Coordinates of C-alpha atoms in Angstrom, one line a residue:
X1 CA -46.3 -16.7 -3.7
X2 CA -45.6 -13.0 -4.1
X3 CA -42.3 -11.7 -3.0
X4 CA -42.8 -8.9 -0.6
X5 CA -39.1 -8.2 0.1
X6 CA -38.1 -4.7 -0.7
X7 CA -34.8 -3.5 -1.9
X8 CA -33.3 -0.1 -0.9
X9 CA -34.3 2.6 -3.3
X10 CA -31.7 4.3 -5.4
X11 CA -32.2 7.5 -3.5
X12 CA -31.6 5.7 -0.2
X13 CA -28.4 4.1 -1.5
X14 CA -27.2 7.5 -2.7
X15 CA -27.8 9.1 0.7
X16 CA -25.8 6.3 2.4
X17 CA -23.0 6.6 -0.2
X18 CA -22.8 10.4 0.3
X19 CA -23.2 10.4 4.1
X20 CA -20.6 7.6 4.5
X21 CA -18.0 9.3 2.3
X22 CA -18.7 12.7 3.9
X23 CA -18.2 11.3 7.4
X24 CA -15.0 9.5 6.6
X25 CA -13.4 12.3 4.7
X26 CA -14.5 14.9 7.3
X27 CA -12.9 12.8 10.1
X28 CA -9.7 12.5 8.1
X29 CA -9.5 16.2 7.4
X30 CA -10.4 17.5 10.9
X31 CA -8.4 15.0 12.8
X32 CA -5.5 15.2 10.4
X33 CA -5.3 19.0 10.6
X34 CA -5.3 18.9 14.4
X35 CA -2.6 16.2 14.5
X36 CA -0.5 18.2 12.0
X37 CA -0.7 21.5 13.8
X38 CA -1.5 20.6 17.5
X39 CA 0.2 17.2 17.8
X40 CA -3.1 15.6 18.8
X41 CA -6.9 15.6 18.5
X42 CA -8.9 17.4 21.1
X43 CA -11.7 14.8 21.5
X44 CA -13.3 16.6 24.4
X45 CA -13.7 19.9 22.5
X46 CA -17.2 20.6 21.1
X47 CA -15.7 22.6 18.3
X48 CA -13.9 19.4 17.0
X49 CA -17.1 17.6 16.5
X50 CA -19.0 20.7 15.1
X51 CA -16.2 21.1 12.5
X52 CA -16.5 17.4 11.7
X53 CA -20.2 17.5 11.3
X54 CA -20.1 20.6 9.1
X55 CA -17.3 19.2 6.9
X56 CA -19.2 15.9 6.6
X57 CA -22.3 17.7 5.5
X58 CA -20.5 19.8 2.9
X59 CA -18.6 16.9 1.4
X60 CA -21.8 14.8 1.3
X61 CA -23.6 17.6 -0.6
X62 CA -20.7 17.7 -3.1
X63 CA -21.0 14.0 -3.8
X64 CA -24.2 14.8 -5.7
X65 CA -22.7 17.0 -8.5
X66 CA -19.7 14.7 -8.7
X67 CA -21.8 11.6 -9.2
X68 CA -24.0 13.3 -11.8
X69 CA -20.9 14.5 -13.7
X70 CA -19.4 10.9 -13.6
X71 CA -22.7 9.5 -15.0
X72 CA -22.8 12.0 -17.8
X73 CA -19.2 11.3 -18.8
X74 CA -20.0 7.5 -18.6
X75 CA -22.9 8.1 -21.0
X76 CA -20.7 9.4 -23.8
X77 CA -18.0 6.7 -23.5
X78 CA -17.8 4.5 -26.6
X79 CA -16.7 0.9 -27.0
X80 CA -16.4 0.1 -30.6
X81 CA -13.9 -0.2 -33.4
X82 CA -11.8 -3.1 -34.6
X83 CA -8.8 -4.3 -32.7
X84 CA -5.9 -4.1 -35.1
X85 CA -3.6 -6.2 -32.9
X86 CA -4.0 -9.4 -31.1
X87 CA -3.8 -9.3 -27.3
X88 CA -0.3 -10.9 -27.3
X89 CA 1.1 -8.4 -29.8
X90 CA -0.4 -5.5 -27.9
X91 CA 1.1 -6.8 -24.8
X92 CA 4.5 -7.1 -26.5
X93 CA 4.3 -3.6 -27.9
X94 CA 3.2 -2.2 -24.6
X95 CA 6.0 -3.8 -22.7
X96 CA 8.6 -2.5 -25.2
X97 CA 7.0 1.0 -25.1
X98 CA 7.2 1.1 -21.3
X99 CA 10.9 0.0 -21.4
X100 CA 11.8 2.6 -24.0
X101 CA 10.0 5.4 -22.1
X102 CA 11.9 4.5 -18.9
X103 CA 15.3 4.8 -20.5
X104 CA 15.8 8.5 -19.7
X105 CA 14.9 7.9 -16.0
X106 CA 17.2 4.8 -16.0
X107 CA 20.1 7.0 -17.1
X108 CA 19.1 10.0 -14.9
X109 CA 18.8 7.9 -11.8
X110 CA 21.7 5.5 -12.5
X111 CA 22.3 3.0 -10.9
X112 CA 18.9 3.1 -9.2
X113 CA 18.1 3.9 -5.6
X114 CA 19.9 1.5 -3.3
X115 CA 18.1 2.8 -0.3
X116 CA 15.8 2.0 2.6
X117 CA 16.4 -1.7 3.6
X118 CA 18.4 -2.7 0.6
X119 CA 21.9 -2.5 2.1
X120 CA 20.8 -4.6 5.1
X121 CA 19.2 -7.2 2.8
X122 CA 22.4 -7.4 0.7
X123 CA 24.5 -7.8 3.8
X124 CA 22.3 -10.7 4.9
X125 CA 23.0 -12.6 1.7
X126 CA 26.7 -11.6 1.6
X127 CA 27.2 -12.8 5.2
X128 CA 24.8 -15.8 4.9
X129 CA 22.6 -14.5 7.8
X130 CA 19.2 -14.2 6.1
X131 CA 16.4 -13.5 8.6
X132 CA 12.7 -13.3 8.2
X133 CA 12.5 -9.7 9.2
X134 CA 12.4 -8.7 5.5
X135 CA 10.6 -10.9 2.9
X136 CA 13.0 -13.7 2.4
X137 CA 12.4 -14.2 -1.4
X138 CA 13.0 -10.5 -2.0
X139 CA 16.1 -10.6 0.1
X140 CA 17.5 -13.5 -1.8
X141 CA 16.6 -11.9 -5.2
X142 CA 18.1 -8.6 -4.4
X143 CA 21.1 -9.9 -2.4
X144 CA 22.2 -12.6 -4.9
X145 CA 21.9 -10.4 -7.9
X146 CA 23.9 -7.6 -6.3
X147 CA 26.5 -9.9 -4.7
X148 CA 26.8 -12.0 -7.9
X149 CA 27.3 -9.1 -10.3
X150 CA 29.6 -7.3 -7.8
X151 CA 31.8 -10.5 -7.6
X152 CA 32.0 -10.6 -11.4
X153 CA 32.6 -7.0 -12.2
X154 CA 34.1 -5.5 -9.0
X155 CA 31.7 -2.5 -9.4
X156 CA 28.9 -2.2 -6.9
X157 CA 27.1 0.4 -9.0
X158 CA 26.9 -2.1 -11.9
X159 CA 25.5 -4.7 -9.4
X160 CA 22.8 -2.3 -8.3
X161 CA 22.1 -1.4 -11.9
X162 CA 21.6 -5.1 -12.8
X163 CA 19.0 -5.4 -10.0
X164 CA 17.3 -2.2 -11.2
X165 CA 16.9 -3.8 -14.6
X166 CA 15.4 -6.9 -13.2
X167 CA 12.9 -4.9 -11.2
X168 CA 12.0 -2.8 -14.2
X169 CA 11.6 -5.9 -16.3
X170 CA 9.1 -7.4 -13.9
X171 CA 7.2 -4.1 -13.4
X172 CA 7.0 -3.6 -17.2
X173 CA 5.3 -7.0 -17.7
X174 CA 2.8 -6.3 -15.0
X175 CA 2.0 -2.8 -16.3
X176 CA 1.7 -4.2 -19.9
X177 CA -0.8 -6.7 -18.6
X178 CA -3.0 -3.8 -17.3
X179 CA -2.7 -1.9 -20.6
X180 CA -3.6 -5.0 -22.5
X181 CA -6.7 -5.5 -20.3
X182 CA -7.8 -1.9 -21.2
X183 CA -7.1 -2.6 -24.9
X184 CA -9.0 -5.9 -25.1
X185 CA -12.0 -4.5 -23.3
X186 CA -12.1 -1.6 -25.9
X187 CA -11.7 1.0 -23.2
X188 CA -11.7 4.5 -24.6
X189 CA -8.4 5.6 -26.0
X190 CA -8.0 8.5 -23.5
X191 CA -8.0 6.2 -20.6
X192 CA -5.5 3.9 -22.2
X193 CA -3.2 6.8 -23.0
X194 CA -3.6 8.2 -19.5
X195 CA -2.6 4.8 -18.1
X196 CA 0.5 4.6 -20.3
X197 CA 1.6 8.1 -19.3
X198 CA 0.9 7.4 -15.7
X199 CA 3.2 4.4 -15.6
X200 CA 5.9 6.2 -17.5
X201 CA 5.8 9.8 -16.1
X202 CA 4.2 10.2 -12.7
X203 CA 7.0 11.0 -10.3
X204 CA 5.9 8.7 -7.4
X205 CA 5.6 5.7 -9.8
X206 CA 9.1 6.4 -11.2
X207 CA 10.6 6.8 -7.7
X208 CA 9.2 3.4 -6.6
X209 CA 10.2 1.8 -9.8
X210 CA 13.9 2.7 -9.2
X211 CA 14.0 2.0 -5.5
X212 CA 15.4 -1.3 -4.5
X213 CA 12.6 -2.2 -2.0
X214 CA 10.1 -5.0 -1.5
X215 CA 7.3 -2.6 -2.1
X216 CA 8.5 -1.8 -5.6
X217 CA 8.0 -5.4 -6.6
X218 CA 5.0 -6.0 -4.5
X219 CA 2.9 -3.2 -6.0
X220 CA 3.0 -4.4 -9.7
X221 CA 2.2 -8.0 -8.6
X222 CA -0.6 -6.6 -6.5
X223 CA -2.0 -4.8 -9.6
X224 CA -2.0 -8.1 -11.6
X225 CA -3.6 -9.9 -8.7
X226 CA -6.4 -7.3 -8.5
X227 CA -7.2 -7.7 -12.2
X228 CA -7.1 -11.5 -12.2
X229 CA -9.3 -11.6 -9.1
X230 CA -11.8 -9.3 -10.7
X231 CA -11.8 -11.6 -13.8
X232 CA -12.4 -14.6 -11.6
X233 CA -15.3 -13.0 -9.7
X234 CA -16.9 -11.6 -12.8
X235 CA -16.8 -14.8 -14.9
X236 CA -15.8 -17.8 -12.8
X237 CA -17.0 -20.4 -15.3
X238 CA -14.9 -19.0 -18.1
X239 CA -12.0 -18.4 -15.7
X240 CA -11.8 -22.1 -14.6
X241 CA -12.4 -23.5 -18.2
X242 CA -8.8 -23.1 -19.1
X243 CA -6.3 -24.3 -16.4
X244 CA -3.7 -21.7 -17.2
X245 CA -5.9 -18.9 -15.7
X246 CA -6.2 -20.5 -12.2
X247 CA -2.6 -21.6 -12.3
X248 CA -1.5 -18.0 -13.1
X249 CA -3.7 -16.7 -10.4
X250 CA -2.3 -19.0 -7.8
X251 CA 1.3 -18.2 -8.9
X252 CA 0.7 -14.4 -8.7
X253 CA -1.1 -14.7 -5.3
X254 CA 1.9 -16.7 -4.0
X255 CA 4.5 -14.3 -5.4
X256 CA 2.6 -11.3 -4.1
X257 CA 2.4 -12.9 -0.6
X258 CA 6.1 -13.4 -0.5
X259 CA 6.9 -9.7 -1.2
X260 CA 5.3 -8.4 2.0
X261 CA 5.0 -10.3 5.2
X262 CA 1.8 -8.5 6.2
X263 CA 0.0 -9.4 2.9
X264 CA -1.0 -12.9 4.1
X265 CA -3.5 -11.5 6.7
X266 CA -5.4 -9.7 4.0
X267 CA -5.2 -12.6 1.6
X268 CA -6.6 -15.1 4.0
X269 CA -9.7 -12.9 4.7
X270 CA -10.1 -12.2 1.0
X271 CA -10.0 -15.9 0.1
X272 CA -12.7 -16.6 2.7
X273 CA -14.8 -13.8 1.1
X274 CA -14.2 -15.3 -2.3
X275 CA -15.3 -18.8 -1.2
X276 CA -18.6 -17.2 0.0
X277 CA -19.2 -15.1 -3.1
X278 CA -18.3 -18.0 -5.5
X279 CA -19.9 -20.8 -3.5
X280 CA -21.5 -22.1 -6.7
X281 CA -18.0 -22.8 -8.1
X282 CA -16.7 -24.0 -4.8
X283 CA -14.7 -27.1 -6.0
X284 CA -12.3 -25.4 -8.5
X285 CA -12.0 -22.4 -6.2
X286 CA -11.1 -24.5 -3.2
X287 CA -8.5 -26.4 -5.3
X288 CA -6.9 -23.1 -6.3
X289 CA -7.0 -21.8 -2.7
X290 CA -5.5 -25.1 -1.4
X291 CA -2.7 -24.9 -4.0
X292 CA -1.8 -21.4 -2.8
X293 CA -1.7 -22.4 0.9
X294 CA 0.4 -25.5 0.1
X295 CA 2.9 -23.3 -1.8
X296 CA 2.9 -20.7 1.1
X297 CA 3.3 -23.3 3.8
X298 CA 6.2 -25.0 1.9
X299 CA 7.8 -21.5 1.5
X300 CA 7.5 -20.6 5.2
X301 CA 8.2 -24.1 6.4
X302 CA 10.8 -26.2 4.7
X303 CA 12.2 -23.4 2.6
X304 CA 12.6 -21.1 5.6
X305 CA 14.3 -23.9 7.5
X306 CA 16.9 -24.2 4.8
X307 CA 17.5 -20.5 4.2
X308 CA 16.5 -18.5 7.3
X309 CA 18.9 -18.2 10.2
X310 CA 16.5 -16.3 12.4
X311 CA 12.8 -15.8 12.4
X312 CA 11.3 -12.3 12.5
X313 CA 10.8 -10.9 16.0
X314 CA 7.7 -9.3 17.4
X315 CA 9.0 -5.7 17.4
X316 CA 7.1 -4.7 14.2
X317 CA 3.8 -6.0 15.6
X318 CA 4.3 -4.2 18.8
X319 CA 4.8 -0.8 17.2
X320 CA 1.4 0.5 18.2
X321 CA 1.4 -0.6 21.9
X322 CA 5.0 0.4 22.5
X323 CA 4.3 3.9 21.1
X324 CA 1.2 4.2 23.3
X325 CA 3.1 3.3 26.5
X326 CA 5.9 5.7 25.7
X327 CA 3.5 8.6 24.8
X328 CA 1.9 8.2 28.2
X329 CA 5.3 8.2 29.8
X330 CA 6.3 11.3 28.0
X331 CA 3.0 13.3 28.7
X332 CA 1.9 12.0 32.1
X333 CA 5.2 11.1 33.9
X334 CA 4.2 13.0 37.1
X335 CA 0.9 11.1 37.3
X336 CA 2.4 7.6 36.9
X337 CA 3.0 5.4 40.0
X338 CA 6.5 4.5 41.0
X339 CA 5.8 0.9 40.1
X340 CA 4.7 1.8 36.6
X341 CA 7.7 4.1 36.0
X342 CA 10.0 1.2 37.1
X343 CA 8.3 -1.2 34.7
X344 CA 8.6 1.2 31.8
X345 CA 12.2 2.3 32.5
X346 CA 13.3 -1.3 32.9
X347 CA 12.2 -2.2 29.3
X348 CA 12.7 1.2 27.7
X349 CA 16.4 2.3 28.1
X350 CA 17.3 6.1 28.0
X351 CA 17.8 5.9 24.2
X352 CA 14.2 4.9 23.6
X353 CA 12.9 7.6 25.9
X354 CA 15.2 10.3 24.6
X355 CA 14.7 9.5 20.9
X356 CA 10.9 9.0 21.0
X357 CA 9.1 10.4 18.0
X358 CA 5.3 10.2 17.9
X359 CA 5.3 9.8 14.1
X360 CA 7.6 6.8 13.9
X361 CA 8.1 3.9 16.3
X362 CA 11.6 2.9 15.2
X363 CA 13.4 4.7 18.0
X364 CA 11.3 2.9 20.6
X365 CA 10.9 -0.6 19.1
X366 CA 14.6 -0.8 18.1
X367 CA 15.8 0.0 21.6
X368 CA 13.2 -1.8 23.7
X369 CA 14.3 -4.8 25.8
X370 CA 12.0 -7.3 24.1
X371 CA 13.4 -10.3 26.0
X372 CA 12.5 -8.6 29.3
X373 CA 9.0 -7.9 28.1
X374 CA 8.6 -11.5 26.9
X375 CA 9.8 -12.8 30.3
X376 CA 7.3 -10.6 32.1
X377 CA 4.6 -10.6 29.5
X378 CA 1.7 -10.6 32.0
X379 CA 3.0 -7.6 33.8
X380 CA 3.6 -5.5 30.7
X381 CA 0.2 -6.5 29.2
X382 CA -1.4 -5.4 32.5
X383 CA 0.5 -2.1 32.3
X384 CA -0.6 -1.5 28.8
X385 CA -4.2 -2.3 29.7
X386 CA -4.1 -0.2 32.8
X387 CA -2.8 2.9 31.0
X388 CA -5.3 2.4 28.2
X389 CA -8.2 2.6 30.6
X390 CA -6.7 5.6 32.4
X391 CA -5.6 7.6 29.3
X392 CA -7.7 6.5 26.3
X393 CA -7.3 9.8 24.5
X394 CA -3.5 9.6 24.6
X395 CA -3.6 6.0 23.3
X396 CA -5.9 7.1 20.4
X397 CA -3.7 10.1 19.6
X398 CA -0.6 7.9 19.7
X399 CA -2.3 5.6 17.1
X400 CA -3.5 8.4 14.9
X401 CA -0.3 10.4 14.9
X402 CA 1.7 7.3 13.9
X403 CA -0.6 6.7 10.9
X404 CA -2.1 9.9 9.7
X405 CA 0.4 10.3 6.9
X406 CA -1.6 7.5 5.2
X407 CA -5.0 9.2 5.3
X408 CA -4.5 13.0 5.7
X409 CA -3.4 14.6 2.4
X410 CA -1.5 17.5 4.0
X411 CA 0.5 15.5 6.5
X412 CA 4.2 16.0 7.0
X413 CA 5.9 12.8 6.3
X414 CA 8.8 11.2 8.2
X415 CA 11.7 9.3 6.4
X416 CA 13.9 8.1 9.2
X417 CA 14.0 7.2 12.9
X418 CA 16.0 10.3 13.7
X419 CA 12.9 12.5 12.7
X420 CA 14.2 13.5 9.3
X421 CA 11.3 14.8 7.1
X422 CA 10.8 14.0 3.5
X423 CA 8.7 12.4 0.8
X424 CA 11.0 9.7 -0.6
X425 CA 14.6 8.6 -0.1
X426 CA 16.0 9.8 -3.5
X427 CA 19.6 8.7 -3.1
X428 CA 21.7 5.5 -2.8
X429 CA 23.3 4.3 0.4
X430 CA 26.9 3.0 0.6
X431 CA 28.5 1.1 -0.9
X432 CA 26.4 2.3 -3.9
X433 CA 26.9 5.8 -5.2
X434 CA 24.6 8.0 -7.2
X435 CA 26.2 8.5 -10.6
X436 CA 23.6 10.2 -12.9
X437 CA 24.2 10.2 -16.6
X438 CA 21.5 12.9 -17.0
X439 CA 21.9 15.3 -14.1
X440 CA 18.8 17.4 -15.0
X441 CA 16.6 14.3 -14.4
X442 CA 18.4 13.4 -11.2
X443 CA 17.9 17.0 -9.9
X444 CA 14.3 17.0 -10.8
X445 CA 13.6 13.9 -8.7
X446 CA 15.6 15.4 -5.8
X447 CA 12.6 17.8 -5.4
X448 CA 10.9 14.8 -3.8
X449 CA 13.8 13.9 -1.5
X450 CA 14.7 14.5 2.1
X451 CA 14.4 18.3 2.2
X452 CA 12.0 18.8 -0.6
X453 CA 10.1 22.1 -1.2
X454 CA 7.1 20.2 -2.5
X455 CA 6.1 18.8 0.9
X456 CA 5.7 22.2 2.4
X457 CA 3.5 23.5 -0.5
X458 CA 0.0 22.8 -1.7
X459 CA 1.6 20.8 -4.5
X460 CA 1.9 18.0 -2.0
X461 CA -1.8 17.3 -2.5
X462 CA -0.9 15.9 -6.0
X463 CA 1.5 13.4 -4.5
X464 CA 0.4 12.7 -0.9
X465 CA -0.5 9.2 0.2
X466 CA -3.6 10.7 1.8
X467 CA -4.8 12.1 -1.5
X468 CA -4.5 8.7 -3.2
X469 CA -6.3 7.1 -0.2
X470 CA -9.2 9.6 -0.8
X471 CA -9.3 8.6 -4.5
X472 CA -9.3 4.9 -3.6
X473 CA -12.0 5.4 -1.0
X474 CA -14.2 7.3 -3.4
X475 CA -13.8 4.7 -6.1
X476 CA -14.6 1.9 -3.5
X477 CA -17.7 3.6 -2.3
X478 CA -18.8 4.4 -5.8
X479 CA -18.5 0.8 -6.9
X480 CA -20.5 -0.3 -3.8
X481 CA -23.1 2.3 -4.7
X482 CA -23.3 1.0 -8.3
X483 CA -23.3 -2.7 -7.1
X484 CA -20.3 -3.7 -9.1
X485 CA -19.6 -7.0 -7.4
X486 CA -16.3 -7.9 -8.9
X487 CA -14.8 -4.4 -8.5
X488 CA -16.1 -3.8 -5.0
X489 CA -14.9 -7.3 -3.8
X490 CA -11.4 -6.7 -5.1
X491 CA -11.3 -3.2 -3.7
X492 CA -12.3 -4.8 -0.4
X493 CA -9.0 -6.6 -0.5
X494 CA -7.2 -3.4 -1.2
X495 CA -8.9 -1.9 1.9
X496 CA -8.0 -4.9 4.0
X497 CA -4.3 -4.7 3.0
X498 CA -4.2 -0.9 3.6
X499 CA -5.5 -1.5 7.1
X500 CA -2.6 -3.7 8.0
X501 CA -0.3 -0.7 7.7
X502 CA -2.1 1.1 10.4
X503 CA -0.4 -1.3 12.9
X504 CA 3.0 -0.6 11.4
X505 CA 5.9 1.6 12.6
X506 CA 5.5 4.6 10.3
X507 CA 3.6 6.1 7.4
X508 CA 5.9 5.9 4.3
X509 CA 5.1 6.6 0.7
X510 CA 6.6 3.3 -0.5
X511 CA 4.4 1.3 1.8
X512 CA 1.3 2.3 -0.2
X513 CA 2.9 2.3 -3.7
X514 CA 0.1 0.0 -4.7
X515 CA -2.4 2.9 -4.3
X516 CA -0.5 4.9 -6.8
X517 CA -0.3 2.0 -9.2
X518 CA -4.0 1.4 -8.9
X519 CA -4.9 4.8 -10.3
X520 CA -5.5 3.7 -14.0
X521 CA -7.8 1.0 -12.8
X522 CA -9.7 3.4 -10.6
X523 CA -10.1 5.8 -13.5
X524 CA -11.5 2.9 -15.5
X525 CA -14.0 2.0 -12.8
X526 CA -15.1 5.6 -12.3
X527 CA -15.7 6.5 -16.0
X528 CA -16.9 3.2 -17.5
X529 CA -20.7 2.7 -17.6
X530 CA -22.0 -0.2 -15.4
X531 CA -23.2 -2.2 -18.4
X532 CA -19.8 -1.9 -20.1
X533 CA -17.7 -2.7 -17.0
X534 CA -16.5 -6.2 -17.6
X535 CA -13.3 -8.2 -17.6
X536 CA -12.1 -9.7 -20.8

């Protein structure tokens, strides 16, 4: 019987690709600009939607030349020549090359940035009060290395330096794995050189490499997971032929899930998607997935019961609704009923009300009376729902202003709960002290610090999380357009994980370090012809 099913034409798919990208980018630009300059989006204004439609149309039109240019560049890429080194030797040389190139930064940023949550995590280990608020495995790794070396040497800087070396060691192995992938697939030399220079010179990559945070370890593991998963999807039979590959995949997936508490939500959805896509290889895949879940349940079950003194509270997950209630209180106080005011003021003490900042929820969530809200859960849920129905625009603006740093390239970024602006925390917190051996390098990276001049200039577009979100989104849409199953499926996981941060307390650069680390792979996907895009 003849098959009368019709597939979408290339032109139709290109129109969908261009229109979708244009619409999303336009919304980000128009909404982000209003949030940055007006403190909110005027949803009822006709000009807002006219600007969005015009911007979407212009961006969609520009997708044509950009796609044609990419295809022309793809056409001249070559994949030939003998590989002079084995994969293992190339991996070893790449690892050593990365370490050597990081030495100037290692001396310039000595002992490394002991910043963000690092002092709190160290104190947890030192005082034997580890909680699940931060990833437990990372807390134990950081805290025990720092406390152990500090006990041996009496120097806290040496202790922080030891942890920095461990973090660089793990990151170097992960980056070398990516470089080896590019080498074994005979990727053009210019892409391999770009990837090496990106990992060794790009400022945001270096800042994350030397910051003692969970994100700095999560991001390189994320990168390896993405490549392994692409290899699994592309050639499942070959992947499962040798047991070391699925074992390595399970181990990397587990380690990645332990470095960020919110990763598990994206992982679960992604594994369900994998089972559907690879249903012809269901048995070995289910075994691998089961092995991961057993490891994860053992980690969050018996292991937690031995180590953790207190489970994580719900404050992080309440960031969005708490901000929304407080924004209504701030903007519509005269319109609120006496009963609603009483409910809000009972749970939100004066400190939360006075210190409220629409871009970061720390001041509110750290001062809220969570136990009171738990005891009167039904009343506060009814309050949140009632205000949502009455003030939907305020709720939406609260959500957008708390997250637009992730998706608007020119956003002003927040660093701390007190409203301090900045790109990255480029200094150590006590008891560690910055003690640069090459002051010129230290001073260079201070340009990206608390009161950096870069954030207020157009140079910010080169480093902004929003710019790298745009690059990722373009790559994702382009892979969907070209029907690259392995790439688009893995990038779906990247998108899922990125979405979890929209429910978080603030838009920080370090949260999306994985987008910066993904750039060499995105360049590979954009410039490699479809028939050559494979996983070795």
